[in-house]
Tab-separated table of C-alpha atoms in Angstrom:
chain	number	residue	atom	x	y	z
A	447	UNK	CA	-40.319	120.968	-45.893
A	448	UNK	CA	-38.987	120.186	-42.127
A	449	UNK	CA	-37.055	117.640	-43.654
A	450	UNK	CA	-35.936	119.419	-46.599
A	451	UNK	CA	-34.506	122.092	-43.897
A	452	UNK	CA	-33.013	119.400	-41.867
A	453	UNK	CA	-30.779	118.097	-44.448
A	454	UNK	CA	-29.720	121.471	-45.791
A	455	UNK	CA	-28.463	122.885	-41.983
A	456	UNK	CA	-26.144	119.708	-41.928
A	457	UNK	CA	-24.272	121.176	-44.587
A	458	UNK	CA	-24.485	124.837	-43.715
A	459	UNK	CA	-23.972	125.008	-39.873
A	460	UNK	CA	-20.824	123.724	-38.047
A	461	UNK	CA	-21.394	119.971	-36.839
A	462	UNK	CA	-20.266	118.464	-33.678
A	463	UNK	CA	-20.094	114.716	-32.621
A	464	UNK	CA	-23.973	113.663	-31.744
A	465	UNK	CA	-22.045	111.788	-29.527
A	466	UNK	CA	-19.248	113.282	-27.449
A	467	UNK	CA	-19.708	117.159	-28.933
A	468	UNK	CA	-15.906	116.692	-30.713
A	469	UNK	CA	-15.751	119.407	-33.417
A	470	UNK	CA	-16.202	119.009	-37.045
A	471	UNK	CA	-17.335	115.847	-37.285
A	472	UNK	CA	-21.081	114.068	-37.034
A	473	UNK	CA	-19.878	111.089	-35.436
A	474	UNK	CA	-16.430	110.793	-33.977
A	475	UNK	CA	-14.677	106.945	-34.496
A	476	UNK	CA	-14.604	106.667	-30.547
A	477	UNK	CA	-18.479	107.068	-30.660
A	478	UNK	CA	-18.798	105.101	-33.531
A	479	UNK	CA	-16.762	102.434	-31.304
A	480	UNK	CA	-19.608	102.766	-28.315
A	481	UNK	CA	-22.322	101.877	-30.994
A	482	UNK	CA	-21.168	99.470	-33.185
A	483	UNK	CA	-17.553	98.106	-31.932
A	484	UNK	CA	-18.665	95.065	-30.023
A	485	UNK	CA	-20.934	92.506	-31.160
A	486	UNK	CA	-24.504	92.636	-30.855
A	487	UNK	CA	-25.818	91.343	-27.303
A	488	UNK	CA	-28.828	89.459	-25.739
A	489	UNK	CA	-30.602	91.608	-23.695
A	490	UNK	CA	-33.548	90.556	-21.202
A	491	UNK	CA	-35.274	93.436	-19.130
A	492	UNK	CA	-36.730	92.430	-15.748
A	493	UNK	CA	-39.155	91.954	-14.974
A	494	UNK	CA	-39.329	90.295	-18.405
A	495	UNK	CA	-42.859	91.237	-19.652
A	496	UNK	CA	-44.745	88.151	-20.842
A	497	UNK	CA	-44.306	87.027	-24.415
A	498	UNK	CA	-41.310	88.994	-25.189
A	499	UNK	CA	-38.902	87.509	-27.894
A	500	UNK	CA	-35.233	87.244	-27.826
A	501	UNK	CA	-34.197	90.661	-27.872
A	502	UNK	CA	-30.743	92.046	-29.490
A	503	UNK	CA	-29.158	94.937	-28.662
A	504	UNK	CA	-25.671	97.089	-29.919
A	505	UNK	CA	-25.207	99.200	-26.990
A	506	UNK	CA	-26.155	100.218	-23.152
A	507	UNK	CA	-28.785	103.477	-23.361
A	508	UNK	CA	-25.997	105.746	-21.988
A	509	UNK	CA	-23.346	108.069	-22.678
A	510	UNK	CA	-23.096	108.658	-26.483
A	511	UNK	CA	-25.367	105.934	-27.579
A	512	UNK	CA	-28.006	107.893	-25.313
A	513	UNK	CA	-26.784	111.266	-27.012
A	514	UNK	CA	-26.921	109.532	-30.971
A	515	UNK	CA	-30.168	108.297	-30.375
A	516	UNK	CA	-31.810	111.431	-29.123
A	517	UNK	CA	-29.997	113.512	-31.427
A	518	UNK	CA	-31.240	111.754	-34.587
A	519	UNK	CA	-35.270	111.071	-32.568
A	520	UNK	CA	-35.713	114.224	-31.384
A	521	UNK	CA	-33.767	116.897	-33.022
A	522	UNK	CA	-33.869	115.810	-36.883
A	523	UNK	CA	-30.179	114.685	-36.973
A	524	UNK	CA	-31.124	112.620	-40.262
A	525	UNK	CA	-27.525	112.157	-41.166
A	526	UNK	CA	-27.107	109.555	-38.050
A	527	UNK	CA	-28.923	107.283	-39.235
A	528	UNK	CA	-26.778	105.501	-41.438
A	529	UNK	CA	-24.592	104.488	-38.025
A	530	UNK	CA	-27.520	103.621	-35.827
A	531	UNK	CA	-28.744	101.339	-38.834
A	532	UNK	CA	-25.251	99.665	-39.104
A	533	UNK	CA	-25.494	99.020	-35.409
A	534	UNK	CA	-29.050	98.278	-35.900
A	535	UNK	CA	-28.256	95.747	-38.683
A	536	UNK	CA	-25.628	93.688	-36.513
A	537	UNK	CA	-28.309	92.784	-34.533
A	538	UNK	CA	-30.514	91.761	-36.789
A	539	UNK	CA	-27.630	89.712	-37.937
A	540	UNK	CA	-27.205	88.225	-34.385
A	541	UNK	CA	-31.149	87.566	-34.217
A	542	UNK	CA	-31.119	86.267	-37.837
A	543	UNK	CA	-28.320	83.679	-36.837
A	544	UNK	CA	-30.539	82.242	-34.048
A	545	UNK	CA	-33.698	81.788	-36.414
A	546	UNK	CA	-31.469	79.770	-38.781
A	547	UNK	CA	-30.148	77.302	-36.020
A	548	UNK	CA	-33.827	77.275	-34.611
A	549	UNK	CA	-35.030	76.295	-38.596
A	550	UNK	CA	-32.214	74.122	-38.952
A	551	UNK	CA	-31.042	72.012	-35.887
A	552	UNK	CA	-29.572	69.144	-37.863
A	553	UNK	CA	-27.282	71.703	-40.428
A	554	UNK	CA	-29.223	70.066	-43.250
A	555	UNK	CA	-28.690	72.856	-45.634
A	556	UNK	CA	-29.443	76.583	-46.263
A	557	UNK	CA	-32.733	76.326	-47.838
A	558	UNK	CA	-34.630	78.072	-45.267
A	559	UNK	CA	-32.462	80.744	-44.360
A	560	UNK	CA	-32.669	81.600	-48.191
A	561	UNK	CA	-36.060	83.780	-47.506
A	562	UNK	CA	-35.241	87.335	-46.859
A	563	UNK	CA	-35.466	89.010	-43.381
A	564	UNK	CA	-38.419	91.046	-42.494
A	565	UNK	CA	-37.611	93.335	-40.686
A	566	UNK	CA	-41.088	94.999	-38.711
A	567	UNK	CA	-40.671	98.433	-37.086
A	568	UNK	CA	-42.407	99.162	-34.113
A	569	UNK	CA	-45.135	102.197	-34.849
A	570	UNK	CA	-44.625	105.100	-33.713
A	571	UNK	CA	-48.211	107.485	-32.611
A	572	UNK	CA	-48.823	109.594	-36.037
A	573	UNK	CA	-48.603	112.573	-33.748
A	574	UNK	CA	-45.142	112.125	-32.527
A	575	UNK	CA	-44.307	111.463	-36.156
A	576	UNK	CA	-45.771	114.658	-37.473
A	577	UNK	CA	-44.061	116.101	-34.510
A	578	UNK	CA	-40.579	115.330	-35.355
A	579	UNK	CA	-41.249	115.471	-39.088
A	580	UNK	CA	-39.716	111.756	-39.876
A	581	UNK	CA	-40.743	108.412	-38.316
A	582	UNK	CA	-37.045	107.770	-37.150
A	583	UNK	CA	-37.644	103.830	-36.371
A	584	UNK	CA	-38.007	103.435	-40.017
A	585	UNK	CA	-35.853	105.482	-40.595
A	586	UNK	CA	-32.950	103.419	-39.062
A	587	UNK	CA	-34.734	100.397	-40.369
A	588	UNK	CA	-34.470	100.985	-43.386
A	589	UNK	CA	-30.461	102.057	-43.699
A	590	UNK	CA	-30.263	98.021	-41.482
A	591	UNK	CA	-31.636	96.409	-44.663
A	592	UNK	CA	-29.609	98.172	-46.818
A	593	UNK	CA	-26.754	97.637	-45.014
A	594	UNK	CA	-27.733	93.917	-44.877
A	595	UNK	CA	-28.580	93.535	-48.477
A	596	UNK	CA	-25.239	95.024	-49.545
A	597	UNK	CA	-23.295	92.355	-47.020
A	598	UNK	CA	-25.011	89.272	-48.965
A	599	UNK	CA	-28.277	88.877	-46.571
A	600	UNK	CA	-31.489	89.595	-48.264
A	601	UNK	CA	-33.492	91.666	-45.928
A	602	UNK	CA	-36.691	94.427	-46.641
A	603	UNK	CA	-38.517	96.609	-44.192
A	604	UNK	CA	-42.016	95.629	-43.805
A	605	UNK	CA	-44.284	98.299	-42.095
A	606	UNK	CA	-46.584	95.174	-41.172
A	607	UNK	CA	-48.573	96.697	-37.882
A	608	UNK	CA	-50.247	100.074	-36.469
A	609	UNK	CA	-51.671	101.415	-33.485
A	610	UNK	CA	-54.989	100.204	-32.965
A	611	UNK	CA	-55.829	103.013	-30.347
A	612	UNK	CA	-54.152	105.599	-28.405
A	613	UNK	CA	-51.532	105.345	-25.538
A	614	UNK	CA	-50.547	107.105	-22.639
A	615	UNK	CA	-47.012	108.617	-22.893
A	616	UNK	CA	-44.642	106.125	-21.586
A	617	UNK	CA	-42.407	108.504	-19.278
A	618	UNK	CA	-42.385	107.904	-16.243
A	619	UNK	CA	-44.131	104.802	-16.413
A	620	UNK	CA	-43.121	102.117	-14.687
A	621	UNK	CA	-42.667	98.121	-16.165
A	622	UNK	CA	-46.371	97.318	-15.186
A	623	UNK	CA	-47.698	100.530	-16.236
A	624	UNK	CA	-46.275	100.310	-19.407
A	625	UNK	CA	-47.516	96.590	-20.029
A	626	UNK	CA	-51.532	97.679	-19.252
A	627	UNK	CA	-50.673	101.028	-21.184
A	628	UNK	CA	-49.373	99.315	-24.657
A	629	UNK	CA	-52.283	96.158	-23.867
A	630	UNK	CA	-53.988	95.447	-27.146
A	631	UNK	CA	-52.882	98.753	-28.400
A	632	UNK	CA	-51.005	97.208	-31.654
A	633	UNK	CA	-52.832	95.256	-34.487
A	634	UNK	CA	-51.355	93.792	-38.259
A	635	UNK	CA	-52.620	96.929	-40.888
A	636	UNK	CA	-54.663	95.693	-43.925
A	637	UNK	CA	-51.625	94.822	-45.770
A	638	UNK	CA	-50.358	92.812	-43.412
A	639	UNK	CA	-53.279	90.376	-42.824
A	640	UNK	CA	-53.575	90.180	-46.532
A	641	UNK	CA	-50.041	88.754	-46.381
A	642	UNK	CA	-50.664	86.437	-43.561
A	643	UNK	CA	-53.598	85.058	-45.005
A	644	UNK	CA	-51.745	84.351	-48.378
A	645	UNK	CA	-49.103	82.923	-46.752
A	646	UNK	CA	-46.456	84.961	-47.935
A	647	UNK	CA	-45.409	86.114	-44.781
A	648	UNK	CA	-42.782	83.794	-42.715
A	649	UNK	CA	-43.356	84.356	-39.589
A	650	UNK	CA	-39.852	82.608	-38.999
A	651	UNK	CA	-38.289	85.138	-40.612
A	652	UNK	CA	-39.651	88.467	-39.144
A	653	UNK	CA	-37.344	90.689	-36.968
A	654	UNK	CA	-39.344	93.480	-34.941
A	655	UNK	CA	-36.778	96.655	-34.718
A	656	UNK	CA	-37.376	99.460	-32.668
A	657	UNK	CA	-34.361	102.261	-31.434
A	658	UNK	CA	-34.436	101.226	-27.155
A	659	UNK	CA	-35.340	98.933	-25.329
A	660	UNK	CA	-36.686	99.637	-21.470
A	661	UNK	CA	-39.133	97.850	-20.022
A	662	UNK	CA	-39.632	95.348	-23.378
A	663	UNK	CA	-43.621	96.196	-23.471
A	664	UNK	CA	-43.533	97.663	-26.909
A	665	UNK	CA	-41.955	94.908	-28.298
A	666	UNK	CA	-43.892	92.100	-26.738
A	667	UNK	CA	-46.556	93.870	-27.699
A	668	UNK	CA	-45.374	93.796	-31.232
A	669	UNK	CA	-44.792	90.340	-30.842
A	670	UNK	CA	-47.866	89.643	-29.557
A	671	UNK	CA	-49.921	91.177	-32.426
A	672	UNK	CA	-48.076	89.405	-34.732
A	673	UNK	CA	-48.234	85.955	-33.110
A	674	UNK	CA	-52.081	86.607	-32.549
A	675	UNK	CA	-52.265	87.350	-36.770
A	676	UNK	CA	-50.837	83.931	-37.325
A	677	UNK	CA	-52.662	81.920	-35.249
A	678	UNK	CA	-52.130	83.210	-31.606
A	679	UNK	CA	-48.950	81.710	-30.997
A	680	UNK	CA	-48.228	82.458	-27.144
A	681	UNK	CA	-44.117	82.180	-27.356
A	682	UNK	CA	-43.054	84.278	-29.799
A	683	UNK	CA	-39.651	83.577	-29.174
A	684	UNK	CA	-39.050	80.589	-29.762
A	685	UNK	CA	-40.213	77.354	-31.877
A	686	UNK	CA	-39.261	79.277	-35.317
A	687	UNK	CA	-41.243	82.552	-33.361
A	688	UNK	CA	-40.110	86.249	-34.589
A	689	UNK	CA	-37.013	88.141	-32.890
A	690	UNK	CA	-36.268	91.186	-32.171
A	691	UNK	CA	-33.099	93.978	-32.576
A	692	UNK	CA	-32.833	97.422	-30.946
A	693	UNK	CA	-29.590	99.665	-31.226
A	694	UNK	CA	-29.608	100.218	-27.352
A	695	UNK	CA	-31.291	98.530	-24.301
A	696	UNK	CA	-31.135	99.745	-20.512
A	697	UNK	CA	-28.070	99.209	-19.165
A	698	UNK	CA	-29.524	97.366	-16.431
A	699	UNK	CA	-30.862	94.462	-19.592
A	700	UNK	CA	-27.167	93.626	-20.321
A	701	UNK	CA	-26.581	92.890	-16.757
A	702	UNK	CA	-28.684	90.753	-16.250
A	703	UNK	CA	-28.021	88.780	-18.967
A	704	UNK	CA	-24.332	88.623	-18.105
A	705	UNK	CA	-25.229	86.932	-15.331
């Protein structure tokens, strides 16, 4: 019903830029510009936790990117999502184009690349779900692979893993607080250890997608309890390993990788 109440204000109440606050429009082309203008971006927090994969990002968390984000997390602006998964899906793009050269080194041909992306969402708690009323990760994930599929790269959202037990909220938290927080606290659901004992699903090919990046424990957790369904393979990131996209990452994580 939350949702249904949502969708319904966005057409009855006056909108504003989620981004900038510009009158009458959602998202003005300038804040469009600050999320998905530039090409997609490695990004490398630090300290880098251990077992994080290559990480790709859109944006810096600041400014209007900060504002989008929050607007469509926290206060049910559904209709955003269709930007943040454009700008989600050129970095899955960017990721995507580093697992093919990693399959590939020698150019021999496309056949590898020709298995759809997977792309993983990070969980959220179910409380902070029910809380907001929509799980906005998938959310965004899902408009990426659409927005993939219709540019000619076959992509579906797998909701392969869950949270094994609860966590501490992560405010305030710093890098090594977060890491022993998020420890363990991810596992593969029942569907997705069916898949991995079947072999139908290529590692190779999965992308882990979550909205931010900070500190990079969520997602090398992630990474971590999908490399430990497979086999327990310590570097995620690399030797055909998973990657990862975000829309936005610290500002501080595209520093440092500038230099």
């Amino acid at each position: 019903m939350r949702n249904v109440w949502q969708e319904l204000s966005g057409l009855l109440l006056p909108v504003a830029c989620a981004g900038c606050g510009r009158p009458r429009t959602e998202l003005c082309a300038a804040c469009r510009a600050a999320l998905f203008g530039g090409p997609a971006r490695r990004v490398r927090p630090s300290p880098t936790p251990p077992g994080l994969p290559a990480v790709y990002a859109a944006a810096p968390y600041e400014n209007a990117a900060r504002a989008v984000l929050l607007a469509h997390k926290e206060r049910g602006a559904l209709g955003l999502a269709g930007a943040l998964g454009r700008a989600l899906a050129g970095c899955v793009r960017a990721g995507a184009g580093r697992l093919g050269a990693a399959a590939d080194p020698a150019g021999a041909g496309p056949p590898r690349a020709a298995a759809p992306l997977l792309l993983v969402p990070v969980p959220s708690a179910r409380s902070a779900t029910a809380a907001r009323g929509h799980d906005p990760v998938r959310r965004i994930a899902v408009t990426a692979a659409r927005e993939l599929r219709s540019a000619g790269l076959p992509a579906r959202v797998l909701p392969l893993l869950r949270q094994r037990r609860a966590v501490a909220d992560q405010a305030g938290l710093g890098a090594r607080q977060r890491r022993a927080n998020l420890a363990g606290a991810l596992e593969l659901t029942a569907a997705g250890e069916r898949l991995l004992r079947r072999g139908l699903l290529r590692h190779d090919r999965v992308i882990l997608v979550d909205d931010l990046l900070t500190t990079g424990s969520t997602l090398a957790e992630a990474a971590r309890a999908v490399g430990e369904g497979r086999g327990g393979d310590r570097e995620p990131s690399v030797h055909g390993g998973c990657r990862a996209a975000v829309v936005a990452a610290s500002p501080s994580a595209f520093e440092i990788n500038r230099n």
